[in-house]
Structures are given as C-alpha cells and as structure tokens.
mmCIF file with all atom_site columns, C-alpha atoms in Angstrom:
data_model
loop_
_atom_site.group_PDB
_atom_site.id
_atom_site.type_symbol
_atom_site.label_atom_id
_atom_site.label_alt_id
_atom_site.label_comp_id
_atom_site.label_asym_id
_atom_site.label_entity_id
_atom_site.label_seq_id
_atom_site.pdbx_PDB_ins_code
_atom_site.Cartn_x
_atom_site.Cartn_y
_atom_site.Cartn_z
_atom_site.occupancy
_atom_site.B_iso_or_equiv
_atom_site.pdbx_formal_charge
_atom_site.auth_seq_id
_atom_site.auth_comp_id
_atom_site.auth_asym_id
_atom_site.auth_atom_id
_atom_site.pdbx_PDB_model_num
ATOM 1   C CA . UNK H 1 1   ? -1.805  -43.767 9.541   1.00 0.00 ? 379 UNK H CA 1
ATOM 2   C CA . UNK H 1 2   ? -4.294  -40.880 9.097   1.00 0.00 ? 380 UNK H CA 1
ATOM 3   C CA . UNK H 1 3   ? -6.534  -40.829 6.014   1.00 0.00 ? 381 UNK H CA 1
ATOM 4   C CA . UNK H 1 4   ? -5.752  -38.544 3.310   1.00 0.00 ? 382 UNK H CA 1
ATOM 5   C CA . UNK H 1 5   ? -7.545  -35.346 3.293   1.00 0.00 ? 383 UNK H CA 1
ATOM 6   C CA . UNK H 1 6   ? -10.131 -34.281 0.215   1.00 0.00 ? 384 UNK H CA 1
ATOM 7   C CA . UNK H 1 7   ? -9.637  -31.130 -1.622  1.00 0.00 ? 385 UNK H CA 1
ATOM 8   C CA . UNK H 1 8   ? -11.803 -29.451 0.999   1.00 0.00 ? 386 UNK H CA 1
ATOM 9   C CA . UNK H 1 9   ? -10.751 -30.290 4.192   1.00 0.00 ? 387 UNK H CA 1
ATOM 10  C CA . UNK H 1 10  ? -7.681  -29.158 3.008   1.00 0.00 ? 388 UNK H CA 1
ATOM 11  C CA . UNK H 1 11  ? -9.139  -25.868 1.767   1.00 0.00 ? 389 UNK H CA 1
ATOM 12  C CA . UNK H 1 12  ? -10.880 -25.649 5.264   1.00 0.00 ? 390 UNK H CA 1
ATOM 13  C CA . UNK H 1 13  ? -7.616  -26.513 7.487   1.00 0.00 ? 391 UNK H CA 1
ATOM 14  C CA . UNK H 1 14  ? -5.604  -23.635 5.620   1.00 0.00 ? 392 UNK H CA 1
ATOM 15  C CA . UNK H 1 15  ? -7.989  -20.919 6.334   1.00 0.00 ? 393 UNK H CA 1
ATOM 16  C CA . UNK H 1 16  ? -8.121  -22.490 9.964   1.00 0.00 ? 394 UNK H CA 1
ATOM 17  C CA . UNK H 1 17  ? -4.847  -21.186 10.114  1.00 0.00 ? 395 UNK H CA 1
ATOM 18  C CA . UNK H 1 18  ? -5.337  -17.660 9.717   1.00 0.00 ? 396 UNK H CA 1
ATOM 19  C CA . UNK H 1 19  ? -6.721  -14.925 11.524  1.00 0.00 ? 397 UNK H CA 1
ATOM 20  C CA . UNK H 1 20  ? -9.930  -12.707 9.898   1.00 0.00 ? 398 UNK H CA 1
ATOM 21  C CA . UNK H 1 21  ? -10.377 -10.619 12.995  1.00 0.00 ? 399 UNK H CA 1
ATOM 22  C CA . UNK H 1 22  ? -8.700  -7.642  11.296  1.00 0.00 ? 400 UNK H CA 1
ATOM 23  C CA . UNK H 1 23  ? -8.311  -5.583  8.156   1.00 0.00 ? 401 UNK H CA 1
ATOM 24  C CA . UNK H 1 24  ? -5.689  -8.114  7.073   1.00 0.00 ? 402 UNK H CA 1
ATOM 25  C CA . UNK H 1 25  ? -5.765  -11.769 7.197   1.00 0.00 ? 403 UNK H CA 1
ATOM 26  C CA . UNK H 1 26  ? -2.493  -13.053 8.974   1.00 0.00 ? 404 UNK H CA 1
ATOM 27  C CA . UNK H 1 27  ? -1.152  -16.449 8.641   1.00 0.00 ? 405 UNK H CA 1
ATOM 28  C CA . UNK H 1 28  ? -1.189  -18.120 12.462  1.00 0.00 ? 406 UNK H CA 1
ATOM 29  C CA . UNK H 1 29  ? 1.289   -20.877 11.679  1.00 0.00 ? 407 UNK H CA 1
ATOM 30  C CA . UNK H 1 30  ? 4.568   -21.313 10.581  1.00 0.00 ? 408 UNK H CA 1
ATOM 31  C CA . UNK H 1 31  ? 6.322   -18.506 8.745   1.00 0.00 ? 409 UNK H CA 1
ATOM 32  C CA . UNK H 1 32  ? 9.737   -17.719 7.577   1.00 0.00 ? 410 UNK H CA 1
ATOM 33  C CA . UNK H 1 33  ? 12.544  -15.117 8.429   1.00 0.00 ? 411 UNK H CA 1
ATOM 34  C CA . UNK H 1 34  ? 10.899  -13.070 6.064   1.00 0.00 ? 412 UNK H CA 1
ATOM 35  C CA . UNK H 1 35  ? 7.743   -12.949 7.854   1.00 0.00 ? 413 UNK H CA 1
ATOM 36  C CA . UNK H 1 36  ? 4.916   -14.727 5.728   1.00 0.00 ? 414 UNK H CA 1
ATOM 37  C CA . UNK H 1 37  ? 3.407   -18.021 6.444   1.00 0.00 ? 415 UNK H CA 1
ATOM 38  C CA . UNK H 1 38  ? 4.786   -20.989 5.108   1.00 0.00 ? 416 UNK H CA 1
ATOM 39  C CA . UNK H 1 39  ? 2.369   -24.147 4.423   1.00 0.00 ? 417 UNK H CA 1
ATOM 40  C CA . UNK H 1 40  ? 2.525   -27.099 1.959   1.00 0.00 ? 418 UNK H CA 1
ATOM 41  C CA . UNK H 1 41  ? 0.413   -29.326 -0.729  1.00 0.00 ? 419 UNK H CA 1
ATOM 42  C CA . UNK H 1 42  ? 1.308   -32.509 -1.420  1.00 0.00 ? 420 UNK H CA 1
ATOM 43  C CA . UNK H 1 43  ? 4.432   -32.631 0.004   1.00 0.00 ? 421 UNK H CA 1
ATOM 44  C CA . UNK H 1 44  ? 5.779   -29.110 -1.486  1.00 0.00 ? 422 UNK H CA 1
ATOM 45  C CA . UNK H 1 45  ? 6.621   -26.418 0.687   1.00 0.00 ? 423 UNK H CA 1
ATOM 46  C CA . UNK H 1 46  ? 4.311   -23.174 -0.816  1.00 0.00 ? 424 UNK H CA 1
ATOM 47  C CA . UNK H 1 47  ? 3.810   -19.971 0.593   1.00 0.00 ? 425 UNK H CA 1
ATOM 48  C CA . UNK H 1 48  ? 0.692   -19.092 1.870   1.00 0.00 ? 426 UNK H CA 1
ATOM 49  C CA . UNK H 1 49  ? -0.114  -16.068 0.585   1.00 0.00 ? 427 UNK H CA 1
ATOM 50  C CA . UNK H 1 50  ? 0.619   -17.581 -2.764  1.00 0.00 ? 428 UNK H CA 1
ATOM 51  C CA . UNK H 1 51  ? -1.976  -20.908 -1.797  1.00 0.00 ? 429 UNK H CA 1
ATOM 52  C CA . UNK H 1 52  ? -4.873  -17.816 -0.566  1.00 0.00 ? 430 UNK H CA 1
ATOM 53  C CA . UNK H 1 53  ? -4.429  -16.745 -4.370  1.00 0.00 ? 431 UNK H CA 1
ATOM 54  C CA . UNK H 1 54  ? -4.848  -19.949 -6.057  1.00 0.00 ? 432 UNK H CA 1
ATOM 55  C CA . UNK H 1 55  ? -7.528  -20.979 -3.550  1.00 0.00 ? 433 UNK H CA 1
ATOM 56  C CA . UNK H 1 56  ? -9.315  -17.739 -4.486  1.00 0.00 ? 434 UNK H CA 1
ATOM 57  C CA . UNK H 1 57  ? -8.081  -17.029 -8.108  1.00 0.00 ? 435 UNK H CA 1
ATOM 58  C CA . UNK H 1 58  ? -6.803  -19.928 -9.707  1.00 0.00 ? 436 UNK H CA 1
ATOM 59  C CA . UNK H 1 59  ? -3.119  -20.528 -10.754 1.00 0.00 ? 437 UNK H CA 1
ATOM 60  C CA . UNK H 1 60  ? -0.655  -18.173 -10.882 1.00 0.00 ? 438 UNK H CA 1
ATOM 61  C CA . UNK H 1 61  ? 1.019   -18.222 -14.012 1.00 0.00 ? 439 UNK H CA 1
ATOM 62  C CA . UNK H 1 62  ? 4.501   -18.498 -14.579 1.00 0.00 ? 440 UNK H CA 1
ATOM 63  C CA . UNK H 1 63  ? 6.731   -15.978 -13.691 1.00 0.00 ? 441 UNK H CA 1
ATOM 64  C CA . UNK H 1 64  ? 3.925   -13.579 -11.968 1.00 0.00 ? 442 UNK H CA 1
ATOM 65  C CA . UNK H 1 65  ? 4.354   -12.897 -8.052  1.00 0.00 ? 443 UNK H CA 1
ATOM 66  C CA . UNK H 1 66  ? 2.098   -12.632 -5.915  1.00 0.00 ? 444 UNK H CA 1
ATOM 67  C CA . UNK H 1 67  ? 2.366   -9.037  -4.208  1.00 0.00 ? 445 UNK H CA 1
ATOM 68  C CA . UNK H 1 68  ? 0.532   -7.754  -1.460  1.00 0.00 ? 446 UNK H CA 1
ATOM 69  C CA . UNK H 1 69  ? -1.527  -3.942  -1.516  1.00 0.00 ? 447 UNK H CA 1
ATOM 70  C CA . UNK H 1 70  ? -0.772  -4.104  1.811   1.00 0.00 ? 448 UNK H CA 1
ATOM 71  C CA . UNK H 1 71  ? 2.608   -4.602  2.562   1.00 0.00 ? 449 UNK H CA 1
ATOM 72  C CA . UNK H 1 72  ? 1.833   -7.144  5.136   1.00 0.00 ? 450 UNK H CA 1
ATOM 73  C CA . UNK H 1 73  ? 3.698   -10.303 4.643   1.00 0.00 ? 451 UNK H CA 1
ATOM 74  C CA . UNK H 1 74  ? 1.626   -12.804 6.934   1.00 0.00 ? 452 UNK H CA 1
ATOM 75  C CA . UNK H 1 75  ? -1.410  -11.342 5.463   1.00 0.00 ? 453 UNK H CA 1
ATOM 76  C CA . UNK H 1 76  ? -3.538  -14.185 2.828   1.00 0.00 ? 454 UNK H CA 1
ATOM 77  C CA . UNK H 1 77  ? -6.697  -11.845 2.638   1.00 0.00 ? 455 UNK H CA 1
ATOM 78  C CA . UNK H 1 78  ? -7.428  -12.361 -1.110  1.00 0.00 ? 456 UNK H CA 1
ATOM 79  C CA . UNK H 1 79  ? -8.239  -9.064  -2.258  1.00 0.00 ? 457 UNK H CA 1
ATOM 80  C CA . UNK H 1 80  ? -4.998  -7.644  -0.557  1.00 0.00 ? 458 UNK H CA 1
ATOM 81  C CA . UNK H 1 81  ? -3.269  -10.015 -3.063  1.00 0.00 ? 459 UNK H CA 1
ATOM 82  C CA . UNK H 1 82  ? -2.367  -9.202  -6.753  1.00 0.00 ? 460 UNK H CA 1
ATOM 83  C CA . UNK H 1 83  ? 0.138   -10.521 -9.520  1.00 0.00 ? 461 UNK H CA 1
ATOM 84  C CA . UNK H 1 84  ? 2.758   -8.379  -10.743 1.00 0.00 ? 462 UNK H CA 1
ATOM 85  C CA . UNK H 1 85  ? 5.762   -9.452  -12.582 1.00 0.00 ? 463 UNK H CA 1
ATOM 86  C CA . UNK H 1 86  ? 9.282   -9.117  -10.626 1.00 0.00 ? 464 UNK H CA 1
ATOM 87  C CA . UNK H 1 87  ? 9.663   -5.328  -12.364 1.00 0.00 ? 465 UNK H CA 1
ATOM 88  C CA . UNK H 1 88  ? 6.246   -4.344  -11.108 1.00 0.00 ? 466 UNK H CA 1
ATOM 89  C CA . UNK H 1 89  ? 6.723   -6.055  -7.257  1.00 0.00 ? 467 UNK H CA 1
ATOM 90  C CA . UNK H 1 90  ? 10.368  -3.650  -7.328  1.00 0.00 ? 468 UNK H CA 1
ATOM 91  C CA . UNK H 1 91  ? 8.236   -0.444  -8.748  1.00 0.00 ? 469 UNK H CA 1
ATOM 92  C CA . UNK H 1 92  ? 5.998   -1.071  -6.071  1.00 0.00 ? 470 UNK H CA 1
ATOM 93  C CA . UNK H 1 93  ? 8.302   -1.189  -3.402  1.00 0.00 ? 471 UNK H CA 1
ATOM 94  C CA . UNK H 1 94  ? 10.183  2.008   -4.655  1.00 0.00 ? 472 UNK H CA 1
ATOM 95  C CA . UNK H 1 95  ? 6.910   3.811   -4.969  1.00 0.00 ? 473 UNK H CA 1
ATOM 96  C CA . UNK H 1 96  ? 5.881   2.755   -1.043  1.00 0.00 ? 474 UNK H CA 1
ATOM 97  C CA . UNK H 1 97  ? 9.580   3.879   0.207   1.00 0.00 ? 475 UNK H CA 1
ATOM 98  C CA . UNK H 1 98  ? 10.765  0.060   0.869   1.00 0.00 ? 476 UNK H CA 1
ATOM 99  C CA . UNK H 1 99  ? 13.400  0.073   -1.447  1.00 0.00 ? 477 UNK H CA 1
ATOM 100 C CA . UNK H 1 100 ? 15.539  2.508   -1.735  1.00 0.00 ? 478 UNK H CA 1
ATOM 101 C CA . UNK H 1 101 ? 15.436  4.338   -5.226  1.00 0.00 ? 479 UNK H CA 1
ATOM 102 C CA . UNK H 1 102 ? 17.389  6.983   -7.158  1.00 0.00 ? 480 UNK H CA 1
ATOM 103 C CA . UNK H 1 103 ? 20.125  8.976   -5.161  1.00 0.00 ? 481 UNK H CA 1
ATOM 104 C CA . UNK H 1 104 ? 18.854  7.457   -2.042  1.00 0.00 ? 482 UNK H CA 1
ATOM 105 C CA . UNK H 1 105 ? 20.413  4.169   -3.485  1.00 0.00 ? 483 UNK H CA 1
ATOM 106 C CA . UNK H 1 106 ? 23.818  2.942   -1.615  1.00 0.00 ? 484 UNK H CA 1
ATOM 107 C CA . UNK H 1 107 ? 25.074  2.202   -5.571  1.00 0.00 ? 485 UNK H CA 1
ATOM 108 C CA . UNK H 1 108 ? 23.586  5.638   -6.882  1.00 0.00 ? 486 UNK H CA 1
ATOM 109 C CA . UNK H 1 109 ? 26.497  7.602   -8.307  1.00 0.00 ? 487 UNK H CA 1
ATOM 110 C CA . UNK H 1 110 ? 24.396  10.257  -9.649  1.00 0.00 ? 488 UNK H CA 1
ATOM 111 C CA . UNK H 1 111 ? 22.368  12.807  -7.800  1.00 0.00 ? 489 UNK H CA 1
ATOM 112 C CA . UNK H 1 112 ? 18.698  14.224  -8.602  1.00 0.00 ? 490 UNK H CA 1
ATOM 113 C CA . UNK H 1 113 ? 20.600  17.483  -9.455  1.00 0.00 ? 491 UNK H CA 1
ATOM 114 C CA . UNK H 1 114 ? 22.622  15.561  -11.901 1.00 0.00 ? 492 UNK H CA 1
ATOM 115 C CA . UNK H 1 115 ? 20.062  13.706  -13.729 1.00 0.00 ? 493 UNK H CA 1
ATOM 116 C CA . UNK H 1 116 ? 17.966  17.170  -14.134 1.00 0.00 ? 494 UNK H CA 1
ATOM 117 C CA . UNK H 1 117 ? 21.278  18.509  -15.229 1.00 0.00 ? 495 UNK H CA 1
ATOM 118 C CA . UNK H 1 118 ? 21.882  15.440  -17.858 1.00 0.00 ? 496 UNK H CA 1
ATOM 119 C CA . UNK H 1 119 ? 18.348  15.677  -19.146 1.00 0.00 ? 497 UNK H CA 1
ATOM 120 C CA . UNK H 1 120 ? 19.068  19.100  -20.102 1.00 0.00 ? 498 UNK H CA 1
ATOM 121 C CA . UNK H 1 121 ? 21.881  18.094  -22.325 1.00 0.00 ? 499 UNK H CA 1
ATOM 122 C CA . UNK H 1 122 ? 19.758  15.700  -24.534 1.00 0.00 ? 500 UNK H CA 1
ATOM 123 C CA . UNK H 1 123 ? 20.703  16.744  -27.960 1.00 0.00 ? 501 UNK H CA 1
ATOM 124 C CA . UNK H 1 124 ? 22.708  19.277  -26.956 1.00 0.00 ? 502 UNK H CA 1
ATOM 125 C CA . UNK H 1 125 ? 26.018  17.059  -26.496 1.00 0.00 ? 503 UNK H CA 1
ATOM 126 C CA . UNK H 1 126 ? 26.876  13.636  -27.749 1.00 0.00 ? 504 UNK H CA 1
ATOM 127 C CA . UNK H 1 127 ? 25.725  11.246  -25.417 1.00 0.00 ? 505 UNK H CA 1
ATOM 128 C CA . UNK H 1 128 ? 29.790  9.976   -24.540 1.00 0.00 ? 506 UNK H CA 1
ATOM 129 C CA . UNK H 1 129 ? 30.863  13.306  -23.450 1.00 0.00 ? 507 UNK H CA 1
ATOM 130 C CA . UNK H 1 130 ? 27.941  13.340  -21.263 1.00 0.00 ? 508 UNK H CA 1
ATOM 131 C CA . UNK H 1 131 ? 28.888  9.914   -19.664 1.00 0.00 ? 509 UNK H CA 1
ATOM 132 C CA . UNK H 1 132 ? 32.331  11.239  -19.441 1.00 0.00 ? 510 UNK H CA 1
ATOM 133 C CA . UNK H 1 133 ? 31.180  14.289  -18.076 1.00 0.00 ? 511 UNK H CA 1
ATOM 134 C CA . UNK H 1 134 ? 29.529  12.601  -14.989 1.00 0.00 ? 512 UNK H CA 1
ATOM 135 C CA . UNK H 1 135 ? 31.441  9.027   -14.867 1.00 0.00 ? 513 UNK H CA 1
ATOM 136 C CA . UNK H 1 136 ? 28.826  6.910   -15.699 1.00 0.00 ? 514 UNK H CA 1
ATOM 137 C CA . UNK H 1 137 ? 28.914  4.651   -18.795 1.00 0.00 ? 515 UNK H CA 1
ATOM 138 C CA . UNK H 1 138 ? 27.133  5.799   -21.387 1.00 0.00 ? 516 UNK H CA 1
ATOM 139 C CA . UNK H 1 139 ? 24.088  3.287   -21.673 1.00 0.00 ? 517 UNK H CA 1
ATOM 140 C CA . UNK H 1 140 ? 23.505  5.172   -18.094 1.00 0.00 ? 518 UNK H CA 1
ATOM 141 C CA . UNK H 1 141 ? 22.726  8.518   -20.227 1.00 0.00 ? 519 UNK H CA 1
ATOM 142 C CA . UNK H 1 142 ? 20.728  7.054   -22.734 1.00 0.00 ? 520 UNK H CA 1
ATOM 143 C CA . UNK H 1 143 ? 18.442  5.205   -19.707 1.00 0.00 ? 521 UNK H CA 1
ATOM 144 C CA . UNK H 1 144 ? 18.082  8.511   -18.633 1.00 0.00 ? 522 UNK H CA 1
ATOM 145 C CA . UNK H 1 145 ? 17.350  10.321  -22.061 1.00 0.00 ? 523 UNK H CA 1
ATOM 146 C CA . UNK H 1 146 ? 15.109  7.419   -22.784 1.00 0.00 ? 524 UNK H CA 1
ATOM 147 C CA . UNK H 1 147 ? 13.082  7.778   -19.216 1.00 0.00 ? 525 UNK H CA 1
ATOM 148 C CA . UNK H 1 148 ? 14.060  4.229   -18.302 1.00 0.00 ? 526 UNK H CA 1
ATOM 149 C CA . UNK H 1 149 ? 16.750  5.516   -15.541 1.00 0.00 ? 527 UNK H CA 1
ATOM 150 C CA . UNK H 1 150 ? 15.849  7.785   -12.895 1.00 0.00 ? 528 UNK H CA 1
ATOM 151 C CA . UNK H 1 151 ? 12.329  8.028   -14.007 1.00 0.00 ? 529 UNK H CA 1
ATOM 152 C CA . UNK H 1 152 ? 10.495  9.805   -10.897 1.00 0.00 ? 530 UNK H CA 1
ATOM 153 C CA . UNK H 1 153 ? 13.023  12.614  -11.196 1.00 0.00 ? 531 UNK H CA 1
ATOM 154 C CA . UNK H 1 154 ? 11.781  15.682  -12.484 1.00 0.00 ? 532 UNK H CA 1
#
C-alpha cells in the first residue's frame, strides 16, 4: 500500500497535471462532459478549477462559485479565477453572449420594442392594464419599471 501523501506533494502532483505553456492553464487529466478537470482530496471528488482557487486563495466560502475571466473551463490559472455568486456567474454569461438574454431568450415573450414601449407607460397607466396589455403578469411590469427585468434594454 502506498504511503500517504503530505500536503505538498499533493499540492505538487495537482499542478503536475496541468499545462502552463499558454495564456491559460488547462487541466491535463480527467474532466467532465462539461469540459473542466475533475480531481479529488481525501476521497471527495472536487473540481479543479475550484482546488487552483483554494490552493492559491484560500476557501471559497459558501455559496460563491468559482467563475472563470476566461471562459475556459479546463483552465486552473489562478488569476483567470474569481468568485461570484450564482446571479453574478449568469450576468456574466449574458454579458459574454453565452446565455441567451432578453428577446433572444427561447421563454422571452416580450420584445426589446415592447419593453421600450412598457417603460414609456410607467406612471402613465396602472401597472395591470399594462400586463394585460402585453400578456405578461404583472410582477413582469413592475421588474421592468423597477430595472430588475430586461435591464440592458434601452
């Protein structure tokens, strides 16, 4: 049975696993359908662009992500990495074209036109004859009226 490793050969045989030759850092071993590297620490399966953080940062604190600058998902380079909430990982995405956002949206029942067109209406007409007006309920309006729907319309 092979002796247990210390803290760093451990730290050593993870970044033996990934390649520095370019501008981003890729994970050499095993990854999963999703494309970034999968490793493990004491028996738990980790990520291991989330173990580059903690190796580099410390721990990641509950309910933070670990996001990448540079959209690369095998990539551990630590200053590539940063936290972000699961809001701020989405607002990222939308802002960098990977999600789809707004009327480009498959569930988006409003247009860009329409939103323009419903922000015009704030205080001008009760806020359920707008919803009624474009069949959407009318928390939808207020989202809108309160720029938390449809924000990068302008």
């Amino acid at each position: 049975m092979p002796a247990l490793m210390t803290p760093a050969q451990r730290v050593d045989a993870f970044w033996a696993k990934v390649d520095q030759s370019g501008e981003c850092w890729e994970w050499t071993a095993a990854r999963n359908r999703s494309g970034y590297g999968r490793c493990g620490w004491h028996g738990h399966p980790m990520l291991a662009h989330r173990w580059a953080y903690e190796l580099t940062y410390g721990q990641i604190p509950a309910g933070q992500l670990v996001c990448h600058r540079c959209d690369n998902p095998p990539c551990v380079r630590p200053d590539h990495l940063f936290l972000g909430s699961p809001r701020d990982n989405a607002a990222d995405a939308v802002a960098k074209n990977r999600l789809p956002a707004g009327e480009r949206s498959p569930r988006a029942k409003l247009s860009n036109e329409s939103v323009r067109e419903i922000r015009s209406l704030q205080g001008r007409l009760p806020q359920k004859e707008v919803a009624a007006r474009f069949g959407v309920h009318k928390s939808i309006i207020y989202g809108i009226w309160k720029g938390r729907r449809w924000g990068t319309v302008a």
